[in-house]
Short mmCIF file of C-alpha atoms in Angstrom, two decimals:
data_model
loop_
_atom_site.label_atom_id
_atom_site.label_comp_id
_atom_site.label_asym_id
_atom_site.label_seq_id
_atom_site.Cartn_x
_atom_site.Cartn_y
_atom_site.Cartn_z
CA UNK A 1 107.56 107.34 113.71
CA UNK A 2 107.98 103.47 113.98
CA UNK A 3 105.11 101.44 112.30
CA UNK A 4 104.53 98.12 111.38
CA UNK A 5 103.56 98.21 107.58
CA UNK A 6 102.08 96.50 105.95
CA UNK A 7 100.08 94.11 107.86
CA UNK A 8 102.05 90.99 106.69
CA UNK A 9 104.79 88.56 107.83
CA UNK A 10 107.11 90.52 105.85
CA UNK A 11 106.16 93.67 107.66
CA UNK A 12 106.80 91.90 110.67
CA UNK A 13 110.37 90.79 109.76
CA UNK A 14 111.18 94.61 108.55
CA UNK A 15 110.02 95.79 111.62
CA UNK A 16 111.70 93.52 113.86
CA UNK A 17 114.73 92.68 112.49
CA UNK A 18 115.33 95.71 110.60
CA UNK A 19 119.16 95.95 109.40
CA UNK A 20 119.76 92.17 110.70
CA UNK A 21 117.75 90.40 108.02
CA UNK A 22 120.88 88.20 107.41
CA UNK A 23 123.79 87.00 109.06
CA UNK A 24 126.21 88.95 106.70
CA UNK A 25 124.39 92.12 108.71
CA UNK A 26 125.82 91.07 111.86
CA UNK A 27 128.02 93.69 112.74
CA UNK A 28 128.89 95.14 115.85
CA UNK A 29 126.68 97.98 115.70
CA UNK A 30 123.80 96.19 114.19
CA UNK A 31 123.90 94.05 117.06
CA UNK A 32 124.12 96.71 119.65
CA UNK A 33 121.47 98.21 117.99
CA UNK A 34 119.12 95.68 117.43
CA UNK A 35 119.72 94.44 121.52
CA UNK A 36 118.81 97.51 122.36
CA UNK A 37 115.56 97.63 120.66
CA UNK A 38 114.84 94.22 121.49
CA UNK A 39 115.89 94.57 125.24
CA UNK A 40 117.80 91.28 125.12
CA UNK A 41 120.66 89.99 127.11
CA UNK A 42 123.28 92.64 128.41
CA UNK A 43 120.89 94.92 126.56
CA UNK A 44 117.43 94.48 128.55
CA UNK A 45 117.72 96.76 131.15
CA UNK A 46 118.53 99.69 128.87
CA UNK A 47 116.43 102.38 127.74
CA UNK A 48 113.34 101.82 125.74
CA UNK A 49 112.68 103.03 122.23
CA UNK A 50 109.15 104.63 122.37
CA UNK A 51 108.43 104.45 119.25
CA UNK A 52 109.60 100.55 118.47
CA UNK A 53 107.13 100.33 121.66
CA UNK A 54 104.23 102.01 120.60
CA UNK A 55 104.54 100.16 117.33
CA UNK A 56 103.96 96.95 119.44
CA UNK A 57 101.40 98.50 121.14
CA UNK A 58 99.46 99.28 118.48
CA UNK A 59 99.13 95.34 117.52
CA UNK A 60 98.47 94.52 120.55
CA UNK A 61 95.31 96.62 120.92
CA UNK A 62 94.44 95.50 117.52
CA UNK A 63 94.84 91.51 118.02
CA UNK A 64 93.12 92.58 121.67
CA UNK A 65 90.01 94.17 119.78
CA UNK A 66 90.14 91.68 116.75
CA UNK A 67 91.18 88.56 118.64
CA UNK A 68 94.22 86.25 117.74
CA UNK A 69 92.30 84.39 115.10
CA UNK A 70 90.54 86.91 113.54
CA UNK A 71 93.63 88.99 113.41
CA UNK A 72 95.87 86.61 111.65
CA UNK A 73 92.89 85.43 109.51
CA UNK A 74 94.92 86.13 106.47
CA UNK A 75 96.09 82.24 105.01
CA UNK A 76 99.53 84.34 104.66
CA UNK A 77 100.33 83.45 108.40
CA UNK A 78 100.33 79.75 108.20
CA UNK A 79 103.17 79.43 105.67
CA UNK A 80 106.23 79.01 107.20
CA UNK A 81 107.68 82.67 107.33
CA UNK A 82 103.79 83.55 108.33
CA UNK A 83 103.99 81.02 111.60
CA UNK A 84 107.53 82.69 112.46
CA UNK A 85 105.98 86.24 112.07
CA UNK A 86 103.46 85.39 114.42
CA UNK A 87 105.50 83.76 116.78
CA UNK A 88 107.23 87.04 117.38
CA UNK A 89 104.30 88.78 117.60
CA UNK A 90 102.83 86.61 119.99
CA UNK A 91 105.58 85.82 122.21
CA UNK A 92 107.65 89.45 122.10
CA UNK A 93 105.26 92.28 121.83
CA UNK A 94 102.99 91.14 124.99
CA UNK A 95 106.18 91.10 127.02
CA UNK A 96 106.60 94.80 126.45
CA UNK A 97 103.26 96.23 126.21
CA UNK A 98 102.29 93.91 129.23
CA UNK A 99 105.56 93.89 130.80
CA UNK A 100 105.01 93.08 134.62
CA UNK A 101 101.46 91.63 134.58
CA UNK A 102 100.07 88.40 133.98
CA UNK A 103 99.27 89.36 130.67
CA UNK A 104 102.64 89.53 129.57
CA UNK A 105 102.88 85.32 129.67
CA UNK A 106 99.13 85.25 128.51
CA UNK A 107 100.07 83.99 124.98
CA UNK A 108 102.86 81.20 126.24
CA UNK A 109 100.96 78.30 125.94
CA UNK A 110 100.45 78.39 122.58
CA UNK A 111 104.01 80.15 121.42
CA UNK A 112 105.88 77.28 122.94
CA UNK A 113 103.81 74.80 121.08
CA UNK A 114 104.13 76.67 117.94
CA UNK A 115 108.01 77.03 118.69
CA UNK A 116 107.98 73.11 119.18
CA UNK A 117 106.37 72.21 116.03
CA UNK A 118 108.71 74.74 114.45
CA UNK A 119 111.43 72.22 115.45
CA UNK A 120 109.81 68.88 115.29
CA UNK A 121 108.99 69.63 111.68
CA UNK A 122 112.92 70.74 110.95
CA UNK A 123 111.22 74.18 109.68
CA UNK A 124 113.72 75.55 111.86
CA UNK A 125 116.74 74.39 109.91
CA UNK A 126 115.34 74.52 106.57
CA UNK A 127 112.56 77.55 106.01
CA UNK A 128 114.60 80.46 108.03
CA UNK A 129 117.66 81.79 107.84
CA UNK A 130 120.58 82.17 110.70
CA UNK A 131 118.70 85.70 111.93
CA UNK A 132 115.37 84.29 111.48
CA UNK A 133 116.29 81.16 113.07
CA UNK A 134 117.44 82.82 116.47
CA UNK A 135 113.34 83.87 117.15
CA UNK A 136 112.35 80.19 117.01
CA UNK A 137 114.07 79.32 120.00
CA UNK A 138 113.65 82.32 122.23
CA UNK A 139 109.65 81.11 123.08
CA UNK A 140 111.51 77.85 124.09
CA UNK A 141 113.24 79.77 126.86
CA UNK A 142 109.84 81.15 127.87
CA UNK A 143 108.51 77.60 128.57
CA UNK A 144 108.17 76.64 132.40
CA UNK A 145 108.84 73.05 130.86
CA UNK A 146 112.12 71.41 131.14
CA UNK A 147 112.03 69.10 128.28
CA UNK A 148 111.61 72.33 126.23
CA UNK A 149 114.39 74.16 127.61
CA UNK A 150 116.60 71.11 126.92
CA UNK A 151 115.62 71.57 123.41
CA UNK A 152 116.39 75.44 123.76
CA UNK A 153 119.95 74.75 124.49
CA UNK A 154 120.49 72.10 122.51
CA UNK A 155 118.98 74.61 119.34
CA UNK A 156 121.02 77.18 120.88
CA UNK A 157 124.39 75.77 120.91
CA UNK A 158 123.88 74.14 117.24
CA UNK A 159 123.01 78.16 116.15
CA UNK A 160 125.61 79.50 117.87
CA UNK A 161 128.26 77.40 116.03
CA UNK A 162 126.84 78.27 112.60
CA UNK A 163 126.60 81.94 113.64
CA UNK A 164 130.23 82.27 114.55
CA UNK A 165 131.03 80.01 111.34
CA UNK A 166 128.88 81.87 108.71
CA UNK A 167 131.07 85.53 109.33
CA UNK A 168 134.86 86.05 108.65
CA UNK A 169 137.43 85.85 111.42
CA UNK A 170 137.42 89.41 112.21
CA UNK A 171 134.00 89.29 113.09
CA UNK A 172 133.51 86.32 115.04
CA UNK A 173 133.87 87.61 118.80
CA UNK A 174 131.18 89.33 118.58
CA UNK A 175 128.98 86.66 117.41
CA UNK A 176 130.74 84.69 119.81
CA UNK A 177 129.50 87.13 122.37
CA UNK A 178 125.94 87.27 121.60
CA UNK A 179 125.35 83.65 120.70
CA UNK A 180 127.23 82.48 124.05
CA UNK A 181 124.79 84.96 126.43
CA UNK A 182 121.78 83.01 124.55
CA UNK A 183 123.15 79.75 125.64
CA UNK A 184 124.43 81.17 128.95
CA UNK A 185 120.44 82.34 129.36
CA UNK A 186 119.17 79.00 128.13
CA UNK A 187 121.52 77.26 130.97
CA UNK A 188 120.03 79.30 133.56
CA UNK A 189 116.75 78.91 132.65
CA UNK A 190 116.86 75.14 133.05
CA UNK A 191 119.00 75.54 136.12
CA UNK A 192 115.83 76.94 137.57
CA UNK A 193 113.25 74.57 136.20
CA UNK A 194 115.37 71.90 137.50
CA UNK A 195 115.66 72.96 141.00
CA UNK A 196 112.40 74.77 141.23
CA UNK A 197 110.07 73.40 138.28
CA UNK A 198 109.13 76.93 137.41
CA UNK A 199 110.40 80.63 137.28
CA UNK A 200 110.52 82.31 140.74
CA UNK A 201 111.14 85.61 139.43
CA UNK A 202 107.44 85.09 137.85
CA UNK A 203 106.03 84.62 141.36
CA UNK A 204 105.09 87.76 142.39
CA UNK A 205 103.53 88.66 138.86
CA UNK A 206 101.40 85.72 138.88
CA UNK A 207 100.64 85.82 142.36
CA UNK A 208 102.21 82.46 143.26
CA UNK A 209 103.61 82.08 146.88
CA UNK A 210 107.19 81.24 147.27
CA UNK A 211 108.18 77.75 147.70
CA UNK A 212 111.08 76.77 149.81
CA UNK A 213 114.57 77.60 148.12
CA UNK A 214 113.13 80.17 146.09
CA UNK A 215 113.52 82.86 148.35
CA UNK A 216 116.93 82.43 148.54
CA UNK A 217 117.50 82.20 144.77
CA UNK A 218 115.98 85.27 144.64
CA UNK A 219 117.91 86.76 147.18
CA UNK A 220 121.46 85.41 145.39
CA UNK A 221 123.65 88.21 144.37
CA UNK A 222 124.59 86.70 141.26
CA UNK A 223 120.83 85.94 140.34
CA UNK A 224 120.27 86.28 136.52
CA UNK A 225 119.95 89.46 135.33
CA UNK A 226 117.15 88.15 132.93
CA UNK A 227 115.08 87.46 136.05
CA UNK A 228 115.14 91.67 136.84
CA UNK A 229 113.08 92.87 133.84
CA UNK A 230 109.93 92.52 134.92
CA UNK A 231 109.10 93.96 138.23
CA UNK A 232 104.91 93.25 139.20
CA UNK A 233 103.04 96.44 137.85
CA UNK A 234 100.93 97.95 141.40
CA UNK A 235 98.13 99.20 139.48
CA UNK A 236 97.26 95.36 137.89
CA UNK A 237 97.29 94.71 141.48
CA UNK A 238 95.45 97.52 142.58
CA UNK A 239 92.31 97.83 140.41
CA UNK A 240 91.88 93.96 140.97
CA UNK A 241 91.89 94.66 144.54
CA UNK A 242 89.28 97.26 144.07
CA UNK A 243 87.15 94.44 141.87
CA UNK A 244 87.34 92.18 144.74
CA UNK A 245 85.90 94.85 147.58
CA UNK A 246 82.79 95.14 144.99
CA UNK A 247 82.33 91.46 144.83
CA UNK A 248 83.64 89.22 147.47
CA UNK A 249 83.52 86.14 145.82
CA UNK A 250 85.35 87.80 142.65
CA UNK A 251 86.43 85.16 140.19
CA UNK A 252 89.64 86.37 138.25
CA UNK A 253 88.77 84.27 135.02
CA UNK A 254 85.48 85.70 134.81
CA UNK A 255 84.78 89.17 135.95
CA UNK A 256 81.22 89.85 135.78
CA UNK A 257 79.77 93.33 135.11
CA UNK A 258 78.10 94.50 138.41
CA UNK A 259 81.65 94.94 140.39
CA UNK A 260 83.05 96.66 137.10
CA UNK A 261 80.23 99.21 137.19
CA UNK A 262 81.02 99.72 140.72
CA UNK A 263 84.41 100.67 139.86
CA UNK A 264 82.71 103.06 137.15
CA UNK A 265 81.27 104.87 139.98
CA UNK A 266 84.08 104.96 141.98
CA UNK A 267 85.98 106.41 139.60
CA UNK A 268 83.43 108.95 138.29
CA UNK A 269 82.82 107.43 134.90
CA UNK A 270 79.89 107.08 132.95
CA UNK A 271 78.62 103.71 132.39
CA UNK A 272 77.83 104.58 128.78
CA UNK A 273 79.93 107.43 127.64
CA UNK A 274 82.61 107.50 125.39
CA UNK A 275 85.18 106.54 128.44
CA UNK A 276 83.30 103.62 129.61
CA UNK A 277 85.08 100.30 129.98
CA UNK A 278 81.90 98.24 129.54
CA UNK A 279 82.38 97.79 126.49
CA UNK A 280 84.75 94.94 127.02
CA UNK A 281 81.72 92.41 127.40
CA UNK A 282 80.72 93.07 123.88
CA UNK A 283 84.02 92.63 122.71
CA UNK A 284 84.51 89.49 124.55
CA UNK A 285 80.79 88.27 123.26
CA UNK A 286 80.18 86.99 126.60
CA UNK A 287 78.65 87.60 130.23
CA UNK A 288 82.24 87.85 131.95
CA UNK A 289 85.74 88.41 130.91
CA UNK A 290 88.99 87.26 132.54
CA UNK A 291 90.64 89.96 134.20
CA UNK A 292 93.79 90.14 131.76
CA UNK A 293 91.46 90.87 129.14
CA UNK A 294 89.58 93.70 131.26
CA UNK A 295 93.17 95.23 132.11
CA UNK A 296 94.30 94.82 128.45
CA UNK A 297 90.70 96.88 127.71
CA UNK A 298 91.77 99.20 129.86
CA UNK A 299 95.31 100.09 128.47
CA UNK A 300 93.82 100.78 125.09
CA UNK A 301 95.00 104.40 123.97
CA UNK A 302 91.59 105.15 123.56
CA UNK A 303 90.38 104.21 127.07
CA UNK A 304 93.78 106.49 128.52
CA UNK A 305 91.05 108.76 130.25
CA UNK A 306 89.08 106.23 131.98
CA UNK A 307 92.27 104.11 133.16
CA UNK A 308 93.63 107.45 134.43
CA UNK A 309 90.39 107.83 136.30
CA UNK A 310 90.27 104.24 137.62
CA UNK A 311 93.50 104.97 139.33
CA UNK A 312 92.54 108.28 140.96
CA UNK A 313 89.99 106.47 142.63
CA UNK A 314 90.22 106.52 146.51
CA UNK A 315 89.87 102.56 146.40
CA UNK A 316 92.43 102.23 143.72
CA UNK A 317 94.92 104.87 145.00
CA UNK A 318 94.92 103.53 148.24
CA UNK A 319 95.65 99.96 147.36
CA UNK A 320 98.20 100.98 144.77
CA UNK A 321 100.17 102.79 147.68
CA UNK A 322 99.98 99.36 149.70
CA UNK A 323 101.00 96.91 147.18
CA UNK A 324 103.78 99.48 146.15
CA UNK A 325 104.85 99.68 149.01
CA UNK A 326 105.54 95.71 149.52
CA UNK A 327 107.35 95.67 145.90
CA UNK A 328 109.66 98.75 146.38
CA UNK A 329 112.65 98.46 149.00
CA UNK A 330 112.09 102.26 149.79
CA UNK A 331 108.09 102.58 149.59
CA UNK A 332 108.27 106.23 149.26
CA UNK A 333 109.98 105.89 145.64
CA UNK A 334 107.89 106.94 142.94
CA UNK A 335 106.38 104.22 140.42
CA UNK A 336 108.00 103.12 137.89
CA UNK A 337 111.24 102.30 139.96
CA UNK A 338 114.56 103.70 138.92
CA UNK A 339 116.07 100.05 138.37
CA UNK A 340 114.21 96.73 138.89
CA UNK A 341 117.26 95.41 140.22
CA UNK A 342 118.19 97.98 142.87
CA UNK A 343 114.99 99.34 143.64
CA UNK A 344 112.67 96.45 143.98
CA UNK A 345 112.82 94.10 146.97
CA UNK A 346 114.31 90.57 145.60
CA UNK A 347 111.92 88.65 147.35
CA UNK A 348 108.08 90.58 147.27
CA UNK A 349 105.82 89.10 149.90
CA UNK A 350 103.64 87.44 147.46
CA UNK A 351 101.16 86.27 150.38
CA UNK A 352 100.64 89.92 151.77
CA UNK A 353 100.10 91.30 148.19
CA UNK A 354 97.42 88.56 147.85
CA UNK A 355 96.06 89.43 151.23
CA UNK A 356 95.61 93.13 150.17
CA UNK A 357 94.15 92.28 147.40
CA UNK A 358 91.46 89.80 148.67
CA UNK A 359 91.09 92.15 151.53
CA UNK A 360 91.81 89.26 154.23
CA UNK A 361 94.24 89.63 157.12
CA UNK A 362 97.43 87.46 156.67
CA UNK A 363 97.94 84.75 159.31
CA UNK A 364 99.37 85.73 162.71
CA UNK A 365 102.97 84.32 163.12
CA UNK A 366 102.69 80.82 164.69
CA UNK A 367 102.52 81.06 168.86
CA UNK A 368 105.50 78.88 170.95
CA UNK A 369 103.74 76.10 172.99
CA UNK A 370 104.41 72.87 173.83
CA UNK A 371 108.17 72.43 173.95
CA UNK A 372 110.33 74.52 175.99
CA UNK A 373 113.54 76.83 174.30
CA UNK A 374 115.46 79.06 175.86
CA UNK A 375 114.42 82.88 176.17
CA UNK A 376 116.29 85.70 175.08
CA UNK A 377 115.85 89.55 173.91
CA UNK A 378 113.28 89.74 171.29
CA UNK A 379 115.30 91.62 169.07
CA UNK A 380 118.06 88.87 168.86
CA UNK A 381 115.70 85.88 168.64
CA UNK A 382 113.04 84.65 166.67
CA UNK A 383 110.56 81.98 167.76
CA UNK A 384 108.54 79.92 165.39
CA UNK A 385 106.01 76.72 165.19
CA UNK A 386 106.14 75.52 161.40
CA UNK A 387 104.09 72.80 160.26
CA UNK A 388 105.52 70.34 157.88
CA UNK A 389 104.67 71.72 154.45
CA UNK A 390 107.36 73.43 152.21
CA UNK A 391 104.94 76.48 151.84
CA UNK A 392 105.96 77.33 155.66
CA UNK A 393 109.73 78.19 154.78
CA UNK A 394 108.80 81.45 153.06
CA UNK A 395 107.83 83.01 156.47
CA UNK A 396 111.07 81.45 158.08
CA UNK A 397 113.08 83.16 155.48
CA UNK A 398 111.61 86.32 155.91
CA UNK A 399 111.79 86.32 159.62
CA UNK A 400 115.46 85.22 159.43
CA UNK A 401 116.27 88.07 156.77
CA UNK A 402 114.59 90.74 159.86
CA UNK A 403 116.50 89.42 162.63
CA UNK A 404 120.03 89.74 160.02
CA UNK A 405 118.98 93.17 159.60
CA UNK A 406 118.37 94.00 162.79
CA UNK A 407 121.61 92.79 164.16
CA UNK A 408 123.80 93.52 160.82
CA UNK A 409 124.66 89.99 159.52
CA UNK A 410 127.03 89.95 156.68
CA UNK A 411 125.42 89.17 153.41
CA UNK A 412 127.60 85.89 152.91
CA UNK A 413 126.74 84.79 156.66
CA UNK A 414 122.63 85.35 155.66
CA UNK A 415 122.93 83.59 152.44
CA UNK A 416 124.67 80.21 154.23
CA UNK A 417 122.23 80.25 157.15
CA UNK A 418 119.23 80.57 154.87
CA UNK A 419 120.72 77.72 152.75
CA UNK A 420 121.92 75.07 155.69
CA UNK A 421 118.28 75.71 157.79
CA UNK A 422 116.07 75.48 154.42
CA UNK A 423 118.36 72.67 153.42
CA UNK A 424 117.77 70.66 156.71
CA UNK A 425 114.09 71.56 157.14
CA UNK A 426 113.22 70.43 153.57
CA UNK A 427 114.93 67.18 154.34
CA UNK A 428 112.85 66.72 157.60
CA UNK A 429 109.76 67.59 155.64
CA UNK A 430 110.39 65.78 152.86
CA UNK A 431 111.78 62.35 154.15
CA UNK A 432 111.26 62.59 158.06
CA UNK A 433 108.10 61.81 158.56
CA UNK A 434 106.38 58.03 158.15
CA UNK A 435 102.91 59.52 157.43
CA UNK A 436 101.09 62.02 156.01
CA UNK A 437 99.83 63.83 159.21
CA UNK A 438 100.53 67.42 160.17
CA UNK A 439 103.44 67.55 162.36
CA UNK A 440 104.93 70.73 164.16
CA UNK A 441 108.84 71.72 163.73
CA UNK A 442 110.01 74.55 166.50
CA UNK A 443 112.86 76.56 165.41
CA UNK A 444 114.34 79.44 167.29
CA UNK A 445 117.35 81.81 166.26
CA UNK A 446 119.33 83.01 169.04
CA UNK A 447 121.99 85.89 168.24
CA UNK A 448 124.97 86.52 171.01
CA UNK A 449 126.00 90.05 170.06
CA UNK A 450 128.98 89.55 172.64
CA UNK A 451 130.33 86.71 170.19
CA UNK A 452 128.35 87.65 166.67
CA UNK A 453 127.12 84.20 167.01
CA UNK A 454 123.93 82.87 166.19
CA UNK A 455 122.67 79.42 167.19
CA UNK A 456 119.41 78.03 165.23
CA UNK A 457 117.75 75.33 167.60
CA UNK A 458 115.43 72.78 165.79
CA UNK A 459 113.19 70.42 167.37
CA UNK A 460 110.76 67.64 165.31
CA UNK A 461 109.64 64.44 165.88
CA UNK A 462 110.46 63.12 162.77
CA UNK A 463 112.67 60.25 162.41
CA UNK A 464 116.01 60.01 164.05
CA UNK A 465 118.79 61.06 162.26
CA UNK A 466 122.31 62.21 163.23
CA UNK A 467 124.06 64.50 160.80
CA UNK A 468 127.39 64.04 162.69
CA UNK A 469 127.20 60.31 163.11
CA UNK A 470 129.03 60.06 159.71
CA UNK A 471 130.30 61.99 156.51
CA UNK A 472 127.83 62.00 153.95
CA UNK A 473 128.47 61.86 150.57
CA UNK A 474 125.81 63.99 148.37
CA UNK A 475 124.27 62.44 145.05
CA UNK A 476 124.72 65.68 143.05
CA UNK A 477 123.53 64.16 139.85
CA UNK A 478 120.56 62.84 141.58
CA UNK A 479 120.19 66.31 143.11
CA UNK A 480 120.20 67.89 139.63
CA UNK A 481 118.28 65.41 137.89
CA UNK A 482 115.20 65.50 140.58
CA UNK A 483 116.50 65.63 144.27
CA UNK A 484 115.92 61.83 144.87
CA UNK A 485 118.72 61.90 147.37
CA UNK A 486 118.15 65.27 149.18
CA UNK A 487 119.52 63.94 152.19
CA UNK A 488 122.85 63.82 150.77
CA UNK A 489 123.05 67.19 149.48
CA UNK A 490 120.90 69.07 151.73
CA UNK A 491 122.69 67.75 154.99
CA UNK A 492 126.45 68.17 152.98
CA UNK A 493 125.21 71.80 152.40
CA UNK A 494 124.51 71.87 156.39
CA UNK A 495 127.69 70.59 157.45
CA UNK A 496 129.76 72.58 155.03
CA UNK A 497 128.00 76.26 156.41
CA UNK A 498 127.42 75.54 159.99
CA UNK A 499 130.42 76.27 161.86
CA UNK A 500 129.08 73.69 164.69
CA UNK A 501 126.22 71.14 164.93
CA UNK A 502 125.28 69.28 168.04
CA UNK A 503 122.48 66.77 167.91
CA UNK A 504 120.82 64.65 170.35
CA UNK A 505 117.47 62.53 170.10
CA UNK A 506 115.67 62.72 173.37
CA UNK A 507 111.70 61.40 174.25
CA UNK A 508 110.79 60.63 170.83
CA UNK A 509 111.97 63.83 169.13
CA UNK A 510 115.03 65.52 167.19
CA UNK A 511 117.08 68.35 169.09
CA UNK A 512 119.42 70.02 166.28
CA UNK A 513 121.48 72.89 167.17
CA UNK A 514 123.25 74.81 164.21
CA UNK A 515 126.32 77.57 165.33
CA UNK A 516 127.04 80.10 162.98
CA UNK A 517 129.32 82.85 163.46
CA UNK A 518 128.21 85.96 161.77
#
């Protein structure tokens, strides 16, 4: 059985690095074996080593019981070697043990600052060998901060040169492959932050509704593989939903004893028996605990029977099935899914999951009113009235996907349609209105089966803008920096992907029709 012993920085290095303690150990076989253990890079989706997982789980549970400061109270953890070992534990272990829940990211505010500190003090270069340095930089790639992503890319490029140069020529290819995969992933992380300011693949886990453009990114067939490693766990949200039903004003950051006691009764658990979860309040030393803390407490090995009883409670089981159906492409598939990439729907309906958790109905789709648009077969059309708010575009993306699925659009055509429509609307939302008032944007999609042609009609009262009047040269540098010149890039993409564009200005309104053969 794999264990971490002794409870020291050296014990962590021995456990985590194993046979890869120095660059001289960086053989093809050792890289493969360790990458499988770490679940990193091209090996991240391979089978998990249960002994390796359980050793991490033991430490996560002990940290949960003692607290981070208590667990790492020995002064040895404040030495350079100790800080790196602590960084590995707090950054990597929760990602494995609590995968698919917000608890996986709970330590990130601490670990990214610690990793940054090791770089700004230059300890990454003076205190650690090449193999150890790799783990200074991994937490930087987890930060939803562009400056830290830029630092991460810079550090991995430098690390790659040294890693390749440090071995004989016959062993350089594997080091190139591994180190370049880290650089590639770091650049992909930076790309996501440049465009969205966050990692869209975390939205469902963190309960964040998708912003404009993010559904397109998540639907992209060349979406980075590392974004598929953590599908959200339905039980996390199902138990939270049950607590919400016992306390309608539930605060996720401060779960009180009363709703937890109701959950005990629903699960047939005694409040003061050996399986009771109420001791979480004694552990926290407070009258309320964060839900991530409570959920981590439920996952303790000694609470296994209590956790199973909670999951079997009818209210939790019902919510589990509802939420699972929103996550999996095939709601009938068992959990966990066979593949995070192929079994899980790319764009999980976060608003629907939040509505299930809070037991509130989702807002009905907007009803067309006011401005006249042609009427056609409902199965061949989508009619929407959107507000001038980027959050509205998630609903539009779902409607486009539904129309495409009903009528057999090719994937490439669907991608181009979503891109063109979203970019046009984002341009109108961001730059088209002189005031901060709420405005309506009317959208209709009409599909003609005989010609396999889609027409997209967009009507708004934004400032006049004719995309057909002149060729617009996109400012890609500005786009990558902060999307200052949205009209240039966005309209360029509309012109690129639409087969035909018709525009007119009438009675203070813009009438745009995009035609796309699918």
